[in-house]
GROMACS .gro file of C-alpha atoms in nm:
model
  234
    1MET     CA    1  -1.891 -10.573  -7.987
    2ALA     CA    2  -2.246 -10.395  -7.925
    3LYS     CA    3  -2.426 -10.066  -7.926
    4VAL     CA    4  -2.572 -10.029  -7.588
    5GLU     CA    5  -2.885  -9.798  -7.486
    6LEU     CA    6  -3.083  -9.658  -7.204
    7ARG     CA    7  -3.389  -9.510  -7.301
    8SER     CA    8  -3.590  -9.306  -7.018
    9ILE     CA    9  -3.479  -9.499  -6.739
   10THR     CA   10  -3.637  -9.430  -6.385
   11LYS     CA   11  -3.545  -9.611  -6.070
   12LYS     CA   12  -3.650  -9.526  -5.708
   13PHE     CA   13  -3.546  -9.692  -5.393
   14GLY     CA   14  -3.834  -9.600  -5.164
   15LYS     CA   15  -3.886  -9.229  -5.186
   16VAL     CA   16  -3.533  -9.139  -5.324
   17THR     CA   17  -3.534  -9.121  -5.690
   18ALA     CA   18  -3.200  -9.292  -5.789
   19LEU     CA   19  -3.226  -9.218  -6.160
   20ASP     CA   20  -3.480  -8.963  -6.336
   21GLN     CA   21  -3.545  -9.028  -6.723
   22VAL     CA   22  -3.184  -9.105  -6.780
   23SER     CA   23  -3.106  -9.199  -7.187
   24ILE     CA   24  -2.751  -9.251  -7.287
   25SER     CA   25  -2.628  -9.428  -7.596
   26ILE     CA   26  -2.280  -9.599  -7.608
   27LYS     CA   27  -2.138  -9.650  -7.969
   28ASP     CA   28  -2.015  -9.978  -8.069
   29GLY     CA   29  -1.641 -10.004  -7.952
   30GLU     CA   30  -1.678  -9.698  -7.774
   31LEU     CA   31  -1.539  -9.595  -7.429
   32PHE     CA   32  -1.826  -9.412  -7.250
   33VAL     CA   33  -1.770  -9.232  -6.936
   34LEU     CA   34  -2.001  -9.172  -6.659
   35LEU     CA   35  -1.907  -8.915  -6.445
   36GLY     CA   36  -2.056  -8.794  -6.108
   37ALA     CA   37  -2.026  -8.760  -5.709
   38SER     CA   38  -2.105  -9.036  -5.507
   39GLY     CA   39  -2.480  -9.108  -5.464
   40ALA     CA   40  -2.521  -8.967  -5.831
   41GLY     CA   41  -2.676  -9.283  -5.965
   42LYS     CA   42  -2.355  -9.446  -6.128
   43SER     CA   43  -2.364  -9.767  -5.994
   44THR     CA   44  -2.755  -9.784  -6.019
   45THR     CA   45  -2.700  -9.739  -6.410
   46ILE     CA   46  -2.453 -10.007  -6.425
   47SER     CA   47  -2.696 -10.243  -6.240
   48ILE     CA   48  -2.953 -10.193  -6.458
   49ILE     CA   49  -2.742 -10.237  -6.804
   50SER     CA   50  -2.605 -10.532  -6.611
   51GLY     CA   51  -2.942 -10.664  -6.501
   52ILE     CA   52  -2.879 -10.672  -6.128
   53GLU     CA   53  -3.149 -10.406  -6.065
   54THR     CA   54  -3.471 -10.384  -6.254
   55PRO     CA   55  -3.584  -9.998  -6.355
   56ASP     CA   56  -3.925  -9.868  -6.252
   57SER     CA   57  -3.955  -9.748  -6.617
   58GLY     CA   58  -3.766  -9.731  -6.947
   59SER     CA   59  -3.594  -9.977  -7.129
   60VAL     CA   60  -3.225 -10.095  -7.173
   61LEU     CA   61  -3.124 -10.209  -7.540
   62VAL     CA   62  -2.813 -10.403  -7.683
   63ASP     CA   63  -2.804 -10.365  -8.060
   64GLY     CA   64  -3.159 -10.262  -8.075
   65GLN     CA   65  -3.283 -10.559  -7.841
   66ASP     CA   66  -3.487 -10.515  -7.553
   67ILE     CA   67  -3.316 -10.678  -7.290
   68THR     CA   68  -3.504 -10.506  -6.986
   69LYS     CA   69  -3.606 -10.813  -6.850
   70THR     CA   70  -3.358 -11.052  -6.940
   71PHE     CA   71  -3.181 -11.251  -6.676
   72PRO     CA   72  -2.842 -11.115  -6.594
   73GLN     CA   73  -2.689 -11.440  -6.698
   74ASN     CA   74  -2.808 -11.427  -7.045
   75ARG     CA   75  -2.736 -11.045  -7.108
   76ASP     CA   76  -2.353 -11.109  -7.235
   77ILE     CA   77  -2.247 -10.784  -7.044
   78ALA     CA   78  -1.949 -10.831  -6.824
   79THR     CA   79  -1.911 -10.586  -6.490
   80ALA     CA   80  -1.592 -10.508  -6.272
   81PHE     CA   81  -1.665 -10.299  -5.963
   82GLU     CA   82  -1.484 -10.098  -5.742
   83SER     CA   83  -1.410 -10.407  -5.462
   84TYR     CA   84  -1.215 -10.658  -5.643
   85ALA     CA   85  -1.435 -10.942  -5.533
   86LEU     CA   86  -1.173 -11.217  -5.598
   87TYR     CA   87  -1.212 -11.562  -5.440
   88PRO     CA   88  -0.942 -11.561  -5.167
   89HIS     CA   89  -0.934 -11.973  -5.174
   90PHE     CA   90  -0.849 -11.956  -5.567
   91THR     CA   91  -0.503 -11.887  -5.760
   92VAL     CA   92  -0.490 -11.610  -6.001
   93PHE     CA   93  -0.549 -11.883  -6.269
   94GLN     CA   94  -0.862 -12.019  -6.098
   95ASN     CA   95  -1.016 -11.678  -6.058
   96LEU     CA   96  -0.941 -11.563  -6.445
   97ILE     CA   97  -1.089 -11.909  -6.579
   98PHE     CA   98  -1.387 -11.898  -6.332
   99PRO     CA   99  -1.628 -11.732  -6.570
  100LEU     CA  100  -1.554 -11.970  -6.841
  101GLU     CA  101  -1.639 -12.257  -6.633
  102SER     CA  102  -2.035 -12.220  -6.625
  103PRO     CA  103  -2.242 -12.508  -6.794
  104ASP     CA  104  -2.298 -12.334  -7.093
  105ARG     CA  105  -1.931 -12.204  -7.166
  106LYS     CA  106  -1.805 -12.505  -7.112
  107LYS     CA  107  -2.024 -12.668  -7.381
  108GLN     CA  108  -1.844 -12.393  -7.635
  109THR     CA  109  -1.511 -12.430  -7.563
  110THR     CA  110  -1.272 -12.701  -7.498
  111ARG     CA  111  -1.053 -12.681  -7.165
  112GLN     CA  112  -0.719 -12.618  -7.378
  113GLU     CA  113  -0.904 -12.305  -7.534
  114ARG     CA  114  -1.014 -12.177  -7.212
  115GLU     CA  115  -0.653 -12.205  -7.057
  116THR     CA  116  -0.544 -12.041  -7.359
  117ARG     CA  117  -0.757 -11.733  -7.317
  118VAL     CA  118  -0.725 -11.698  -6.981
  119LYS     CA  119  -0.310 -11.689  -7.072
  120GLU     CA  120  -0.361 -11.464  -7.333
  121VAL     CA  121  -0.538 -11.205  -7.098
  122ALA     CA  122  -0.273 -11.247  -6.834
  123ASP     CA  123  -0.009 -11.157  -7.056
  124MET     CA  124  -0.203 -10.847  -7.192
  125LEU     CA  125  -0.228 -10.727  -6.817
  126ASN     CA  126   0.123 -10.843  -6.755
  127ILE     CA  127   0.006 -11.107  -6.494
  128GLY     CA  128   0.130 -11.394  -6.656
  129GLU     CA  129   0.373 -11.477  -6.374
  130LEU     CA  130   0.119 -11.429  -6.088
  131LEU     CA  131  -0.126 -11.712  -6.215
  132GLN     CA  132  -0.030 -11.962  -5.905
  133ARG     CA  133  -0.045 -11.712  -5.663
  134TYR     CA  134  -0.358 -11.625  -5.430
  135PRO     CA  135  -0.490 -11.302  -5.396
  136ARG     CA  136  -0.327 -11.236  -5.035
  137GLU     CA  137   0.004 -11.260  -5.200
  138LEU     CA  138  -0.098 -10.982  -5.437
  139SER     CA  139  -0.026 -10.585  -5.447
  140GLY     CA  140  -0.354 -10.373  -5.504
  141GLY     CA  141  -0.282 -10.303  -5.840
  142GLN     CA  142  -0.210 -10.660  -5.926
  143LYS     CA  143  -0.542 -10.756  -5.784
  144GLN     CA  144  -0.717 -10.501  -5.987
  145ARG     CA  145  -0.572 -10.622  -6.304
  146VAL     CA  146  -0.723 -10.984  -6.221
  147ALA     CA  147  -1.025 -10.838  -6.151
  148LEU     CA  148  -0.999 -10.658  -6.487
  149GLY     CA  149  -0.901 -10.990  -6.647
  150ARG     CA  150  -1.160 -11.172  -6.546
  151THR     CA  151  -1.437 -10.951  -6.739
  152LEU     CA  152  -1.195 -10.942  -7.031
  153VAL     CA  153  -1.130 -11.344  -7.056
  154ARG     CA  154  -1.554 -11.337  -7.106
  155ARG     CA  155  -1.530 -11.180  -7.450
  156PRO     CA  156  -1.908 -11.017  -7.365
  157LYS     CA  157  -2.065 -10.770  -7.582
  158ALA     CA  158  -2.005 -10.486  -7.350
  159TYR     CA  159  -1.806 -10.404  -7.038
  160MET     CA  160  -1.934 -10.225  -6.744
  161LEU     CA  161  -1.654 -10.076  -6.516
  162ASP     CA  162  -1.775  -9.939  -6.209
  163GLU     CA  163  -1.529  -9.698  -6.009
  164PRO     CA  164  -1.256  -9.985  -6.103
  165ILE     CA  165  -0.927  -9.806  -5.998
  166SER     CA  166  -1.074  -9.546  -5.767
  167HIS     CA  167  -0.913  -9.672  -5.438
  168LEU     CA  168  -0.566  -9.724  -5.560
  169ASP     CA  169  -0.301  -9.472  -5.483
  170ALA     CA  170  -0.248  -9.158  -5.733
  171LYS     CA  171   0.061  -9.319  -5.930
  172LEU     CA  172  -0.093  -9.648  -5.991
  173ARG     CA  173  -0.435  -9.511  -6.088
  174HIS     CA  174  -0.258  -9.289  -6.351
  175ARG     CA  175  -0.085  -9.594  -6.478
  176MET     CA  176  -0.412  -9.786  -6.482
  177ARG     CA  177  -0.579  -9.526  -6.662
  178SER     CA  178  -0.349  -9.559  -6.951
  179GLU     CA  179  -0.349  -9.922  -6.963
  180ILE     CA  180  -0.748  -9.946  -6.941
  181LYS     CA  181  -0.768  -9.702  -7.207
  182LYS     CA  182  -0.527  -9.889  -7.437
  183ILE     CA  183  -0.645 -10.223  -7.406
  184GLN     CA  184  -1.027 -10.060  -7.469
  185THR     CA  185  -0.889  -9.902  -7.802
  186ASP     CA  186  -0.690 -10.191  -7.925
  187LEU     CA  187  -0.941 -10.443  -7.866
  188GLY     CA  188  -1.250 -10.202  -7.963
  189LEU     CA  189  -1.448 -10.276  -7.647
  190THR     CA  190  -1.803 -10.105  -7.586
  191THR     CA  191  -1.717  -9.996  -7.225
  192LEU     CA  192  -1.928  -9.817  -6.979
  193TYR     CA  193  -1.685  -9.656  -6.756
  194ALA     CA  194  -1.818  -9.485  -6.428
  195THR     CA  195  -1.585  -9.252  -6.207
  196PRO     CA  196  -1.619  -8.974  -5.974
  197ASP     CA  197  -1.300  -8.820  -6.100
  198GLN     CA  198  -1.314  -8.543  -6.350
  199LEU     CA  199  -0.965  -8.591  -6.452
  200GLU     CA  200  -1.036  -8.953  -6.533
  201ALA     CA  201  -1.324  -8.907  -6.713
  202LEU     CA  202  -1.184  -8.631  -6.927
  203SER     CA  203  -0.883  -8.805  -7.028
  204MET     CA  204  -1.034  -9.130  -7.096
  205GLY     CA  205  -1.395  -9.081  -7.245
  206GLY     CA  206  -1.459  -9.053  -7.608
  207THR     CA  207  -1.822  -8.945  -7.471
  208VAL     CA  208  -1.860  -8.813  -7.112
  209ALA     CA  209  -2.223  -8.778  -6.939
  210VAL     CA  210  -2.242  -8.599  -6.608
  211LEU     CA  211  -2.481  -8.726  -6.384
  212ASN     CA  212  -2.608  -8.522  -6.088
  213LYS     CA  213  -2.839  -8.711  -5.820
  214GLY     CA  214  -3.011  -8.924  -6.100
  215VAL     CA  215  -3.023  -8.663  -6.370
  216ILE     CA  216  -2.819  -8.639  -6.694
  217GLU     CA  217  -2.692  -8.268  -6.670
  218GLN     CA  218  -2.493  -8.292  -7.002
  219ILE     CA  219  -2.349  -8.531  -7.256
  220GLY     CA  220  -2.074  -8.463  -7.492
  221THR     CA  221  -1.706  -8.477  -7.582
  222PRO     CA  222  -1.452  -8.414  -7.327
  223ASP     CA  223  -1.407  -8.070  -7.492
  224GLU     CA  224  -1.777  -8.010  -7.499
  225ILE     CA  225  -1.792  -8.065  -7.119
  226TYR     CA  226  -1.468  -7.854  -7.023
  227TYR     CA  227  -1.508  -7.568  -7.240
  228THR     CA  228  -1.873  -7.527  -7.295
  229PRO     CA  229  -2.056  -7.662  -6.974
  230VAL     CA  230  -2.443  -7.630  -6.997
  231ASN     CA  231  -2.495  -7.500  -6.643
  232LEU     CA  232  -2.335  -7.413  -6.336
  233TYR     CA  233  -2.301  -7.776  -6.207
  234VAL     CA  234  -2.132  -7.913  -6.508
   0.00000   0.00000   0.00000
């Protein structure tokens, strides 16, 4: 795993400032939660760390190395979005193994090693019995586990989870929160988790950053955010 930093990131889309001098530091192995309403800049932050978007100014660092201009495929950062983005014509097994099938990763591992890694992740997420099913045959919660498994199977330096369970029903969200937190803790994954849900943020995060219209209002522990807010918005 790795330490991930944003230093004075600014990003504009036309006349709209999506991020304004945003600086955060995610410790090695930490679950860092980005809390904000729709349009606050959460997805833009994740896109910039992942390399999907390029900041107008500022730097992205992983373990002290500037990766601001590094291509996404060379950043070793896995991202799971709100949409499952599963390949409908692939089985669960094929969806899970797909990130390991790039030419570079094929050189690093044997077919047996890749299959073993997929089965380990599937068992951890309790979807081992679903490997031969297609996405159309899965429930919402099962699809979300497959999408999460596709990021876990890569074993990257850091994980970006962009509102991964916001569209599930309340009971399933509660269960998935616990599962994601347990997996993150057990494996020591450096994780940035974006959510508009205050309960989710306060119950999961080791550190929480409150983002409002592209500006970081406060960064602190859940207790600090809840009991000592710095302003009325927080």
